[in-house]
C-alpha positions as a Markdown table, in Angstrom:
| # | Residue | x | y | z |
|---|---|---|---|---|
| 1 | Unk | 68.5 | 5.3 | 83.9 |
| 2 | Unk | 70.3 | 2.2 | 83.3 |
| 3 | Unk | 70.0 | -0.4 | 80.9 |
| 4 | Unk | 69.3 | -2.8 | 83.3 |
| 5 | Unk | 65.8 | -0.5 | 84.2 |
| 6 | Unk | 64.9 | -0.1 | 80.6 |
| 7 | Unk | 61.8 | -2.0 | 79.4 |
| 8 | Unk | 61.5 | -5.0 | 77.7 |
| 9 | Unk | 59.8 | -5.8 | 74.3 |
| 10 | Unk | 59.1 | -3.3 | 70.9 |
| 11 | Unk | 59.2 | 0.3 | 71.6 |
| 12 | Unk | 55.7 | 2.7 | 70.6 |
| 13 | Unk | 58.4 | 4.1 | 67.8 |
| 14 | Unk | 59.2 | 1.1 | 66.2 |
| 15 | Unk | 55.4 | 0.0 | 66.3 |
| 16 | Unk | 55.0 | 3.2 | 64.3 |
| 17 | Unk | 56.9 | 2.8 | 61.5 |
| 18 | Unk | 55.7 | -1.0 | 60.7 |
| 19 | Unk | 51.9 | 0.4 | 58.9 |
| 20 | Unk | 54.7 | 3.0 | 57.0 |
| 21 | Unk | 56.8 | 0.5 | 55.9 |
| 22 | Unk | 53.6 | -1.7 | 54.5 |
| 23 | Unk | 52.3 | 1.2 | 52.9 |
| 24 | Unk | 55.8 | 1.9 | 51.0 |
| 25 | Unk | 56.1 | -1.7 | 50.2 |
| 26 | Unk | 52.3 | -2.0 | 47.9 |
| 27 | Unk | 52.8 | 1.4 | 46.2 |
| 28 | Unk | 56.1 | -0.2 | 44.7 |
| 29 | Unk | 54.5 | -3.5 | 43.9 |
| 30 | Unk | 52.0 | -1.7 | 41.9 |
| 31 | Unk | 54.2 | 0.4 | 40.0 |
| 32 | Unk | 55.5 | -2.5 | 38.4 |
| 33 | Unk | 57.1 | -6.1 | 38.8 |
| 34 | Unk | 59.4 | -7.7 | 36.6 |
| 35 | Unk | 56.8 | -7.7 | 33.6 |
| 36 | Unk | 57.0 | -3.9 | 34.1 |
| 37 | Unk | 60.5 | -3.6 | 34.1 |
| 38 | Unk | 61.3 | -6.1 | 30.9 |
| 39 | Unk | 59.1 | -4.0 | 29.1 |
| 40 | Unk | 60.8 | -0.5 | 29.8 |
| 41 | Unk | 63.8 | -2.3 | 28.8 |
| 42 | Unk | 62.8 | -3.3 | 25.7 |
| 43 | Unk | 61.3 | 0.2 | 24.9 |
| 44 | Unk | 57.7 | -1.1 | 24.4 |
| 45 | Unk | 54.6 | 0.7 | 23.7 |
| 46 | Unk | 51.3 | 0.5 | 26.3 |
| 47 | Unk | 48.9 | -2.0 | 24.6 |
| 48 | Unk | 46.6 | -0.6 | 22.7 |
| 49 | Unk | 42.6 | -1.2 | 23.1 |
| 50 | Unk | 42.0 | -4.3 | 21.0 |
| 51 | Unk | 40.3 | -3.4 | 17.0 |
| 52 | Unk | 36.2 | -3.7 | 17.1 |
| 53 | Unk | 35.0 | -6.1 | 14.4 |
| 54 | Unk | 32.5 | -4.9 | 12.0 |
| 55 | Unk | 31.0 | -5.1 | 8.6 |
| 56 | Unk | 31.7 | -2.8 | 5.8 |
| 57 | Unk | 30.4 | -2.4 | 2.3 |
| 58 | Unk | 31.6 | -0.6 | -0.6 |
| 59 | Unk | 30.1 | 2.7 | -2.2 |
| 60 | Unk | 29.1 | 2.1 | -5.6 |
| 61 | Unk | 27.5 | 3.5 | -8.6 |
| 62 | Unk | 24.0 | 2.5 | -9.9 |
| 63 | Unk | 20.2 | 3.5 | -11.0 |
| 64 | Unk | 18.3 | 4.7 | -8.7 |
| 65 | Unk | 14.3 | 6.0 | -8.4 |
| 66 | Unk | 12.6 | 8.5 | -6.5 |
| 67 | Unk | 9.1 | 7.0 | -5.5 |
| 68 | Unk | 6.4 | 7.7 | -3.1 |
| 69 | Unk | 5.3 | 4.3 | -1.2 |
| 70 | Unk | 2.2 | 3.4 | 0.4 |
| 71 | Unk | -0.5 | 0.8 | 1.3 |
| 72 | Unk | -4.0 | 0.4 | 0.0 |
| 73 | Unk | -6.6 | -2.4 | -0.7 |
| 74 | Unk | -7.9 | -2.7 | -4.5 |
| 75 | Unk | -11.0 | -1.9 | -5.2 |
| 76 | Unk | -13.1 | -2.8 | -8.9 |
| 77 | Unk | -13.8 | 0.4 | -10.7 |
| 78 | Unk | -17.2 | -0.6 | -11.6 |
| 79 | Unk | -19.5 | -2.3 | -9.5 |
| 80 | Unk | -23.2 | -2.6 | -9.3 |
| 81 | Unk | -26.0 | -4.0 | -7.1 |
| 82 | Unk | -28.3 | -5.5 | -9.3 |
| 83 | Unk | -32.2 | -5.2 | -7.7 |
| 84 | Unk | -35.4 | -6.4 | -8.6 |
| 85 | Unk | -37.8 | -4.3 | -10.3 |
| 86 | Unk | -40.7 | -5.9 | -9.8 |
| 87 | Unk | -42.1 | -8.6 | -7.8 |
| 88 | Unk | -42.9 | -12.5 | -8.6 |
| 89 | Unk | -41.6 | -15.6 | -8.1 |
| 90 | Unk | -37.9 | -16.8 | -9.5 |
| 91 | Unk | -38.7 | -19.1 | -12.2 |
| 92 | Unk | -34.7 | -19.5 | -13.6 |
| 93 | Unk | -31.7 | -18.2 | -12.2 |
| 94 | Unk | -29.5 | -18.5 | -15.3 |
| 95 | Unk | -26.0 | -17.4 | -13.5 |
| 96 | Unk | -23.4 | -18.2 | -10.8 |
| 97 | Unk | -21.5 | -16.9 | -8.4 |
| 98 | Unk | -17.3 | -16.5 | -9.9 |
| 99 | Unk | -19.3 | -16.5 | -13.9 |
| 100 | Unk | -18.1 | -13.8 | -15.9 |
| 101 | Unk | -21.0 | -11.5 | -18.0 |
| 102 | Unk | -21.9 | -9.0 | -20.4 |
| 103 | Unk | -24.3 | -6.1 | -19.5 |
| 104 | Unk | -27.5 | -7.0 | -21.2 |
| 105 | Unk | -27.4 | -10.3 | -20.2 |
| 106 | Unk | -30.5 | -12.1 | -18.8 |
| 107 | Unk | -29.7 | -13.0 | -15.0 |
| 108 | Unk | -32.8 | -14.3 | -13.6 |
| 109 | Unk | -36.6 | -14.8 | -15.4 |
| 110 | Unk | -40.0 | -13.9 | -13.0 |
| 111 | Unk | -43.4 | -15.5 | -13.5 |
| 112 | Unk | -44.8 | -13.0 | -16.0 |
| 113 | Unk | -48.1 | -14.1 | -16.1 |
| 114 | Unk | -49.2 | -11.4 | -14.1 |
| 115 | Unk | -47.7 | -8.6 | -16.2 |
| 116 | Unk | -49.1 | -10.1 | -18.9 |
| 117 | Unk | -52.5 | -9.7 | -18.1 |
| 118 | Unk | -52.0 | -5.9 | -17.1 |
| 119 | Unk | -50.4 | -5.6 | -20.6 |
| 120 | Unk | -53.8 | -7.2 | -22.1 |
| 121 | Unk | -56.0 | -5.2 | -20.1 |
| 122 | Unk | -54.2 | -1.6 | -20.8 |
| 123 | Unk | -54.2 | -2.6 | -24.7 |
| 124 | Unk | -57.5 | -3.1 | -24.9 |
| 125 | Unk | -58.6 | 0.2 | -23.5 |
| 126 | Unk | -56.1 | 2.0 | -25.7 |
| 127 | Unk | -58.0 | -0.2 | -28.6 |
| 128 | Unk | -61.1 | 0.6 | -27.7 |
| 129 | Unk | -60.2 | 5.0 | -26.6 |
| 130 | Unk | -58.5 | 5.4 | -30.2 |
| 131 | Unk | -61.7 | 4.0 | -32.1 |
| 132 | Unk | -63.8 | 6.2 | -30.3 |
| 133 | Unk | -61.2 | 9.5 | -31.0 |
| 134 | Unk | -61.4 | 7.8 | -34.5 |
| 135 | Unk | -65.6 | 8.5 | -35.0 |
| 136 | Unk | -65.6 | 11.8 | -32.7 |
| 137 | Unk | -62.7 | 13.0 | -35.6 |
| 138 | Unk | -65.3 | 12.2 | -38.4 |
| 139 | Unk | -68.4 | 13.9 | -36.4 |
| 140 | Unk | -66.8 | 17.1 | -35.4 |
| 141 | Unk | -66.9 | 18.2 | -38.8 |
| 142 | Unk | -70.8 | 17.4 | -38.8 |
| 143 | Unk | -71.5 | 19.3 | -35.9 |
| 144 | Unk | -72.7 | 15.9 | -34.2 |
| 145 | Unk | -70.2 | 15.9 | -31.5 |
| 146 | Unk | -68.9 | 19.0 | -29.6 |
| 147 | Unk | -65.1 | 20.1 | -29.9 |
| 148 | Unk | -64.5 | 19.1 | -25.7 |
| 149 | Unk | -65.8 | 16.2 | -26.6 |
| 150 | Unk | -62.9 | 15.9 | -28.9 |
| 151 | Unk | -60.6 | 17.0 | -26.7 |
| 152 | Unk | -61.4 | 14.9 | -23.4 |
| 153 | Unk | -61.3 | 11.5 | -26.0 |
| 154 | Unk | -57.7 | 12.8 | -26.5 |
| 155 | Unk | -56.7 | 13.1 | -23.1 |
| 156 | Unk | -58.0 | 9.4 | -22.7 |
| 157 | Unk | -56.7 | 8.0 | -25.7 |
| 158 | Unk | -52.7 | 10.0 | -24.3 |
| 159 | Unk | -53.5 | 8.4 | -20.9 |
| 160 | Unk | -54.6 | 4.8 | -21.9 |
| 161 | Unk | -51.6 | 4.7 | -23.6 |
| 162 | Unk | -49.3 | 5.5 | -21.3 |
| 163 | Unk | -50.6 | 3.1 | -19.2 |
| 164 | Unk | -50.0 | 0.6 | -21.9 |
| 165 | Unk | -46.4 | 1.5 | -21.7 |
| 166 | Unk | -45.6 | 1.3 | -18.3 |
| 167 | Unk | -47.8 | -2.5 | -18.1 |
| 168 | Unk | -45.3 | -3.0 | -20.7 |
| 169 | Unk | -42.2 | -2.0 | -18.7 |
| 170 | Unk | -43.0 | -4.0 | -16.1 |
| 171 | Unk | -43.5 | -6.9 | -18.2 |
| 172 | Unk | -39.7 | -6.3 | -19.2 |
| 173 | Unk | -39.0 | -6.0 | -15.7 |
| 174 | Unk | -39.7 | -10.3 | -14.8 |
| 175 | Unk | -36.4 | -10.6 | -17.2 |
| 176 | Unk | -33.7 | -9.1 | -15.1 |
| 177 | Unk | -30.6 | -8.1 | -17.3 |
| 178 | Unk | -27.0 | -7.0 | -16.0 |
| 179 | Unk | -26.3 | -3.4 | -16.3 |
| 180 | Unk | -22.6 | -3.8 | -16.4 |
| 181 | Unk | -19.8 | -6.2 | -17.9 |
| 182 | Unk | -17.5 | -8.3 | -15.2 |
| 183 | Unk | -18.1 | -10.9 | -12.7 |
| 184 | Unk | -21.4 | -12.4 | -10.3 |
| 185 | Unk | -19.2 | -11.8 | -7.0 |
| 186 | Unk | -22.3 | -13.1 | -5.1 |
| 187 | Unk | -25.9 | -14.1 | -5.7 |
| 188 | Unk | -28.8 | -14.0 | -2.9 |
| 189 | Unk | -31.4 | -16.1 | -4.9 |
| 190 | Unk | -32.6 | -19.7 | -5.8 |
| 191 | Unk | -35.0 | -20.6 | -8.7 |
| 192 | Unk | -38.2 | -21.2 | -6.5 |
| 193 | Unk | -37.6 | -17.5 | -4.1 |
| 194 | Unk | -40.8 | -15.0 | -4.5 |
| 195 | Unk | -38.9 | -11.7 | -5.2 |
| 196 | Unk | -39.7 | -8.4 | -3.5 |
| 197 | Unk | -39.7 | -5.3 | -5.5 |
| 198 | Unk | -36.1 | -3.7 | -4.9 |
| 199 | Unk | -34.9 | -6.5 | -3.3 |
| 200 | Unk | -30.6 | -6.7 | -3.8 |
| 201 | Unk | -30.0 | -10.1 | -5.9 |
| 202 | Unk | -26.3 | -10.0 | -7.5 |
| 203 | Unk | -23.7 | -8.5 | -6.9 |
| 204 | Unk | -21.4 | -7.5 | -10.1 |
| 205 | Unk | -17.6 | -6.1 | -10.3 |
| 206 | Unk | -16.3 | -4.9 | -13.2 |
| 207 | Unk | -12.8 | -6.4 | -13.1 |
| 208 | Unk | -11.2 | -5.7 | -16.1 |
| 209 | Unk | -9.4 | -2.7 | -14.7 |
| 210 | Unk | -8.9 | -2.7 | -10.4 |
| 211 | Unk | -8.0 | 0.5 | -9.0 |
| 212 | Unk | -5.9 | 1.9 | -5.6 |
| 213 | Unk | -6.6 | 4.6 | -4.2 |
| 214 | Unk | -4.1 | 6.2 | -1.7 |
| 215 | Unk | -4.1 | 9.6 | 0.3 |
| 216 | Unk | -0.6 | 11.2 | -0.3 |
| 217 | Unk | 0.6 | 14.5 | 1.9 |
| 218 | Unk | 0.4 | 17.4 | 0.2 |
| 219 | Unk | 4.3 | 17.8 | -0.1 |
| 220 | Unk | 4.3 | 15.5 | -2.9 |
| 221 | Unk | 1.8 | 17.6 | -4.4 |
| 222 | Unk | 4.7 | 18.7 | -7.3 |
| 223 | Unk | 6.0 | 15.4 | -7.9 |
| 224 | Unk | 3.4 | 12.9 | -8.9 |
| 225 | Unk | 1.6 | 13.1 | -12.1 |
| 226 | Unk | -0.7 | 11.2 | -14.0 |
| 227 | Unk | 0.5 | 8.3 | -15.9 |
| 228 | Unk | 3.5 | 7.9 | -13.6 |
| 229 | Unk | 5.0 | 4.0 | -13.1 |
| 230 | Unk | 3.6 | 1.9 | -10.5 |
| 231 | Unk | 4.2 | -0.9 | -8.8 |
| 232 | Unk | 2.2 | -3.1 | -6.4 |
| 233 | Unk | 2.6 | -6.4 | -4.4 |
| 234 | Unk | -0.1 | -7.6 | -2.5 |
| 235 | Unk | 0.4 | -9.7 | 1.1 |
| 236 | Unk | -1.7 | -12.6 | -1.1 |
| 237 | Unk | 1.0 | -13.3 | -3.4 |
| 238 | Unk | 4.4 | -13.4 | -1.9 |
| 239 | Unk | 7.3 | -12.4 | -4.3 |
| 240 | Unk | 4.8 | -11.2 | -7.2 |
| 241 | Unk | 4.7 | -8.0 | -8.3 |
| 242 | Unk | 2.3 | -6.0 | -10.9 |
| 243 | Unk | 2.8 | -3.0 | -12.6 |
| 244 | Unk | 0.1 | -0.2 | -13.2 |
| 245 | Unk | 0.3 | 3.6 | -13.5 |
| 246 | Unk | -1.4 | 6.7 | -11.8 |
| 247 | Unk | -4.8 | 7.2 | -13.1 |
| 248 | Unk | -5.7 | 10.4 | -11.9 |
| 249 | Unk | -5.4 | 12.3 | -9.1 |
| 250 | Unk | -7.2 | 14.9 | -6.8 |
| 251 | Unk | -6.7 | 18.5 | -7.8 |
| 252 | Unk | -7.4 | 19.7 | -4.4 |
| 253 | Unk | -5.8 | 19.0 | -0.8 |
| 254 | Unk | -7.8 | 17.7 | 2.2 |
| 255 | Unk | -7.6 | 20.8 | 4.7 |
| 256 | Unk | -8.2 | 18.3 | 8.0 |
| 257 | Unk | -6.0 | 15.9 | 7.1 |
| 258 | Unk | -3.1 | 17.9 | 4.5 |
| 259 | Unk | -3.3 | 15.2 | 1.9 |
| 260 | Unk | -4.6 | 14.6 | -1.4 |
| 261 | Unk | -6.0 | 11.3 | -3.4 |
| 262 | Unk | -4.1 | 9.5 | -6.1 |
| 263 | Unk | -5.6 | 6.7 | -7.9 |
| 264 | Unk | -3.1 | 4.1 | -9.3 |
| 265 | Unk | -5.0 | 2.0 | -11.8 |
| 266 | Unk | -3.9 | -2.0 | -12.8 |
| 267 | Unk | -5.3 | -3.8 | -15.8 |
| 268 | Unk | -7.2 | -6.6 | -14.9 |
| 269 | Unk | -5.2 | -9.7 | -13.9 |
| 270 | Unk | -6.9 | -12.9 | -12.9 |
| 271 | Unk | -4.5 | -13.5 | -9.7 |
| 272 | Unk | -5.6 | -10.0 | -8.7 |
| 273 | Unk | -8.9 | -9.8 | -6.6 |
| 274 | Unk | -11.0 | -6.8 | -5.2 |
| 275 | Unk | -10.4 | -6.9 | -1.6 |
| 276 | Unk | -6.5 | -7.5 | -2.0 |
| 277 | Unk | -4.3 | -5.3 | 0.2 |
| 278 | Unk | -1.0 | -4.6 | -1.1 |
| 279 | Unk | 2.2 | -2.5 | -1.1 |
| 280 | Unk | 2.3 | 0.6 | -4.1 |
| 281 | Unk | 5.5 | 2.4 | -5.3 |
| 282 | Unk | 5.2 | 5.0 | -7.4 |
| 283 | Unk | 8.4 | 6.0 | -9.3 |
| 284 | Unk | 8.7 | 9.7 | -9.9 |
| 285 | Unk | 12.3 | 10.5 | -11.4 |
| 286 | Unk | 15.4 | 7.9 | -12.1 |
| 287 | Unk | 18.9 | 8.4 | -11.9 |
| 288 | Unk | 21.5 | 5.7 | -14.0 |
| 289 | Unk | 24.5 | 6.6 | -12.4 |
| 290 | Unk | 23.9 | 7.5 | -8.8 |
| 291 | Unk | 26.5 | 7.1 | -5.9 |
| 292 | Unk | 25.1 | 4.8 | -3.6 |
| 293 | Unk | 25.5 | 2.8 | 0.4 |
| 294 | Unk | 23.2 | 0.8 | 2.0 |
| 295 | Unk | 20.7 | 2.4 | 3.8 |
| 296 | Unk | 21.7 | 0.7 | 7.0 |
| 297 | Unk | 24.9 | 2.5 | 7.0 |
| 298 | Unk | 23.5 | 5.5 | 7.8 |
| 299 | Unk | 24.6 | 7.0 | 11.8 |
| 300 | Unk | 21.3 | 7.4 | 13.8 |
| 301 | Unk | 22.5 | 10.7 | 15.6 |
| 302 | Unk | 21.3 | 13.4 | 14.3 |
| 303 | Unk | 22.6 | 14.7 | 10.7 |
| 304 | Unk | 23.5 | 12.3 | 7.9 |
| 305 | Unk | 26.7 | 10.9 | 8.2 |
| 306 | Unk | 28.5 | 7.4 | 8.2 |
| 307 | Unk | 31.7 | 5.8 | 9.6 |
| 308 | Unk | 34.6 | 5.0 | 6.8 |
| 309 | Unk | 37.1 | 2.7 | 7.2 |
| 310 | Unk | 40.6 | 4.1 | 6.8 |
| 311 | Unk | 43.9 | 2.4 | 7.7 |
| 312 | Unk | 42.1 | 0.1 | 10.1 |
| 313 | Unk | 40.2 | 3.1 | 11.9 |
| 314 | Unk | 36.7 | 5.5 | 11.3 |
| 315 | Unk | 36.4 | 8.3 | 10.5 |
| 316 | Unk | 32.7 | 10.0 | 10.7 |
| 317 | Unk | 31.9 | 11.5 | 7.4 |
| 318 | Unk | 29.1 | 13.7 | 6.8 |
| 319 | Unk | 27.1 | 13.2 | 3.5 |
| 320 | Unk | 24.9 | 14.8 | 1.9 |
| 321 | Unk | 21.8 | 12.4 | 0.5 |
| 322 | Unk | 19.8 | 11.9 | -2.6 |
| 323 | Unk | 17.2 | 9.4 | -3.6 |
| 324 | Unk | 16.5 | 6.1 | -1.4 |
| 325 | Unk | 15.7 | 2.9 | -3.1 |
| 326 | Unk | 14.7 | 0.1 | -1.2 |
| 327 | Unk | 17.9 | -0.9 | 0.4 |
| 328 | Unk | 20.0 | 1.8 | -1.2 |
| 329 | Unk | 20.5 | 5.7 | -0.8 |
| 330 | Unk | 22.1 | 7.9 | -2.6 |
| 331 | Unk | 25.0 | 10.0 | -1.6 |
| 332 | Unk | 25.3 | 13.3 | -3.1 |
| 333 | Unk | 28.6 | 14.2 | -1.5 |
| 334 | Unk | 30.8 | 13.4 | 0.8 |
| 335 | Unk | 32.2 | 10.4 | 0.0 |
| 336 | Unk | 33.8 | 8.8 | -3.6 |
| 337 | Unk | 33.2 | 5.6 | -5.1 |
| 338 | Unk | 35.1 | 2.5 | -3.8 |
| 339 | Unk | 34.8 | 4.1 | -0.1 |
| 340 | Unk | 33.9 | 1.5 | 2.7 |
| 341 | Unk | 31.3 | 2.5 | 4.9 |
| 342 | Unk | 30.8 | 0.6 | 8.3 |
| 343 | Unk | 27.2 | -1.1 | 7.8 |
| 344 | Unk | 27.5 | -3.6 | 11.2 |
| 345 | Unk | 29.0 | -2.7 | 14.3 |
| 346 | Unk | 28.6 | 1.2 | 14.5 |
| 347 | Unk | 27.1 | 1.6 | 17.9 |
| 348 | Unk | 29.9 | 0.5 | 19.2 |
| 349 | Unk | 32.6 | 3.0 | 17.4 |
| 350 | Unk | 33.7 | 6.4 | 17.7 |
| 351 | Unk | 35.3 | 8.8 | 15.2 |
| 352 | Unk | 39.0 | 7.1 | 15.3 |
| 353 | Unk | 38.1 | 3.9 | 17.0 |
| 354 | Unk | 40.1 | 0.6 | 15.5 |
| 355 | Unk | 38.5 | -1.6 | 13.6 |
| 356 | Unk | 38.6 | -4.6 | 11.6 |
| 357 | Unk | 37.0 | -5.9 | 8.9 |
| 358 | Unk | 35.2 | -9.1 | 8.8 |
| 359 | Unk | 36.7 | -10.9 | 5.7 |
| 360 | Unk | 39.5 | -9.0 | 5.3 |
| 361 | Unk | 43.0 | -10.5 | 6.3 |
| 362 | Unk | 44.0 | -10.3 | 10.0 |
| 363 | Unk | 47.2 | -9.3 | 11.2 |
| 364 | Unk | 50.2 | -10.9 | 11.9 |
| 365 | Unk | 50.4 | -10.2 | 15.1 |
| 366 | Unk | 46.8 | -10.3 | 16.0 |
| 367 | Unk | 46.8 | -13.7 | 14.7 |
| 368 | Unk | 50.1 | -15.3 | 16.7 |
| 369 | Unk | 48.3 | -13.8 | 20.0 |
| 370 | Unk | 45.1 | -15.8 | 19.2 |
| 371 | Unk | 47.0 | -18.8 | 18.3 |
| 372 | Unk | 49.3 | -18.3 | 21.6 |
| 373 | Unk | 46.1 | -18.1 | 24.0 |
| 374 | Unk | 44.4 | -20.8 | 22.3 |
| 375 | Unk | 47.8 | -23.2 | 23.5 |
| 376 | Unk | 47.6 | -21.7 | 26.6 |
């Protein structure tokens, strides 16, 4: 065939080879421009992942205390609901509500007139039963009267004055008297009310000495002991504390529940009220010189460990713990003091991850590529 009879335009081979030739072309863009090639030239390093910022404390030495904390309202050791013991109509009501008394003290007086008149009535029949056991005594020996007689004037005379007695006791009854030292915490009576027999009119609390109770599981059965430190602070008084000690305790466990009661006593303190619901720590052994991190550098995956900063990176340190005190925990071992432990930041570190330091100097070179971005 001639040229002259040979087709015009791009041949089907050459069309082939132009999707080739685009192909070839991207794979050597993305190996690398000229950034790429300055930088094998100059023998540089791949950048590195840039250092995650977090906060890092130092482990230090200082007293610690095992304690045993819970929650528990106070409550008065001794309280009493003071009733009426007889009936009439409140003629004085001689305390208030918030007014410290004494036990024996008169709290309200009744019309007595009543009780007085049974008293009068039962004295005169004991009068007039012992001066007839008086002349039956003097004719027995006659013969004049017979010896039942006698003995039935006896019975009368023992009866009669019993009666007398209890007219006597519920003449005592119209003055009613505290039974127990401490405070009117409320009073359900006005001078003028007819009072009902056993009718509730004050309530007393003996606060000279409030108590706590609190149920404790039965693992800290060994540990706490009677006259152990306490310390409270109730939601009432911010920033306040009190100090008391453990009273007594239960010498047997709950079965349904596994626990066992403690009772923390506090002397009386007039900012401290019944009722109160506060925050108890009992302090069971002390250490002066204990290794210590905050608790909130602890790692959250499983057994105790934390992350320590060494030569800008973490390493994940397992420790073995002691005593915690509020903020603090103890390390037993696993770490020395003057270690920094990573305290903000952790979730986002491995073991070996860079790092820096809030506070502590920046780099050179971190520091010109911050100022270099900011101009740009």
């Amino acid at each position: 065939m001639s040229a002259a009879n040979l087709p015009s335009g791009p041949s089907p081979l050459r069309l082939a080879f132009v999707p080739l030739l685009c192909a070839l072309l991207v794979l050597t863009a993305c190996k690398g421009g000229p950034a790429a090639e300055a930088q094998a030239k100059n023998g540089d390093a791949p950048k590195e992942a840039d250092a995650v910022p977090v906060e890092a404390a130092s482990a230090s030495r200082r007293a610690v205390a095992a304690s045993y904390t819970g929650t528990a309202a106070l409550e008065a050791r001794g309280e009493s609901q003071v009733v009426a013991k007889t009936s009439g109509v409140a003629l004085a009501v001689l305390v208030e509500e918030g007014q410290q008394i004494r036990a024996g003290q008169p709290l309200v007086r009744l019309d007595p007139d009543r009780a007085r008149l049974a008293v009068a009535q039962s004295q005169a029949q004991m009068s007039k039963l012992e001066n007839n056991y008086r002349r039956a005594q003097q004719l027995v020996g006659q013969q004049m009267v017979s010896a039942s007689d006698v003995d039935q004037l006896k019975y009368d005379l023992d009866n009669a004055r019993a009666q007398y007695r209890m007219a006597a006791l519920e003449l005592s009854y119209t003055n009613v008297l505290a039974p127990i030292s401490g405070v009117i915490a409320s009073r359900s009576i006005k001078t003028g009310n007819f009072v009902q027999i056993n009718t509730p009119i004050f309530r007393i609390i003996d606060n000279s000495q409030l108590e706590a109770t609190l149920n404790v599981p039965e693992r800290e059965l060994s540990t706490l002991k009677a006259g152990q430190p306490v310390v409270l602070q109730v939601d009432a008084l911010p920033g306040k504390t009190f100090t008391g000690k453990v009273d007594r305790i239960a010498p047997v466990v709950d079965s349904g529940s596994g626990t066992f009661r403690v009772v923390c006593a506090f002397t009386g303190d007039q900012m401290l009220q019944p009722g109160m619901f506060g925050r108890i720590r009992i302090d069971y052994d002390q250490r002066a010189d204990a290794l210590v991190v905050p608790r909130v550098a602890l790692l959250d995956d499983g057994d105790p460990a934390v992350f320590v900063v060494r030569d800008k990176k973490v390493t994940r340190v397992p420790v073995k713990l002691g005593y915690a005190d509020g903020e603090w925990i103890e390390v037993r071992e696993g770490l020395k003091s003057g270690d920094r432990v990573v305290t903000a930041g952790k979730v986002a570190l491995r073991d070996g991850s860079a790092v820096q330091v809030i506070g502590d100097p920046v780099p050179a070179a971190v520091a010109a590529k911050a100022e270099a971005g900011s101009k740009q």
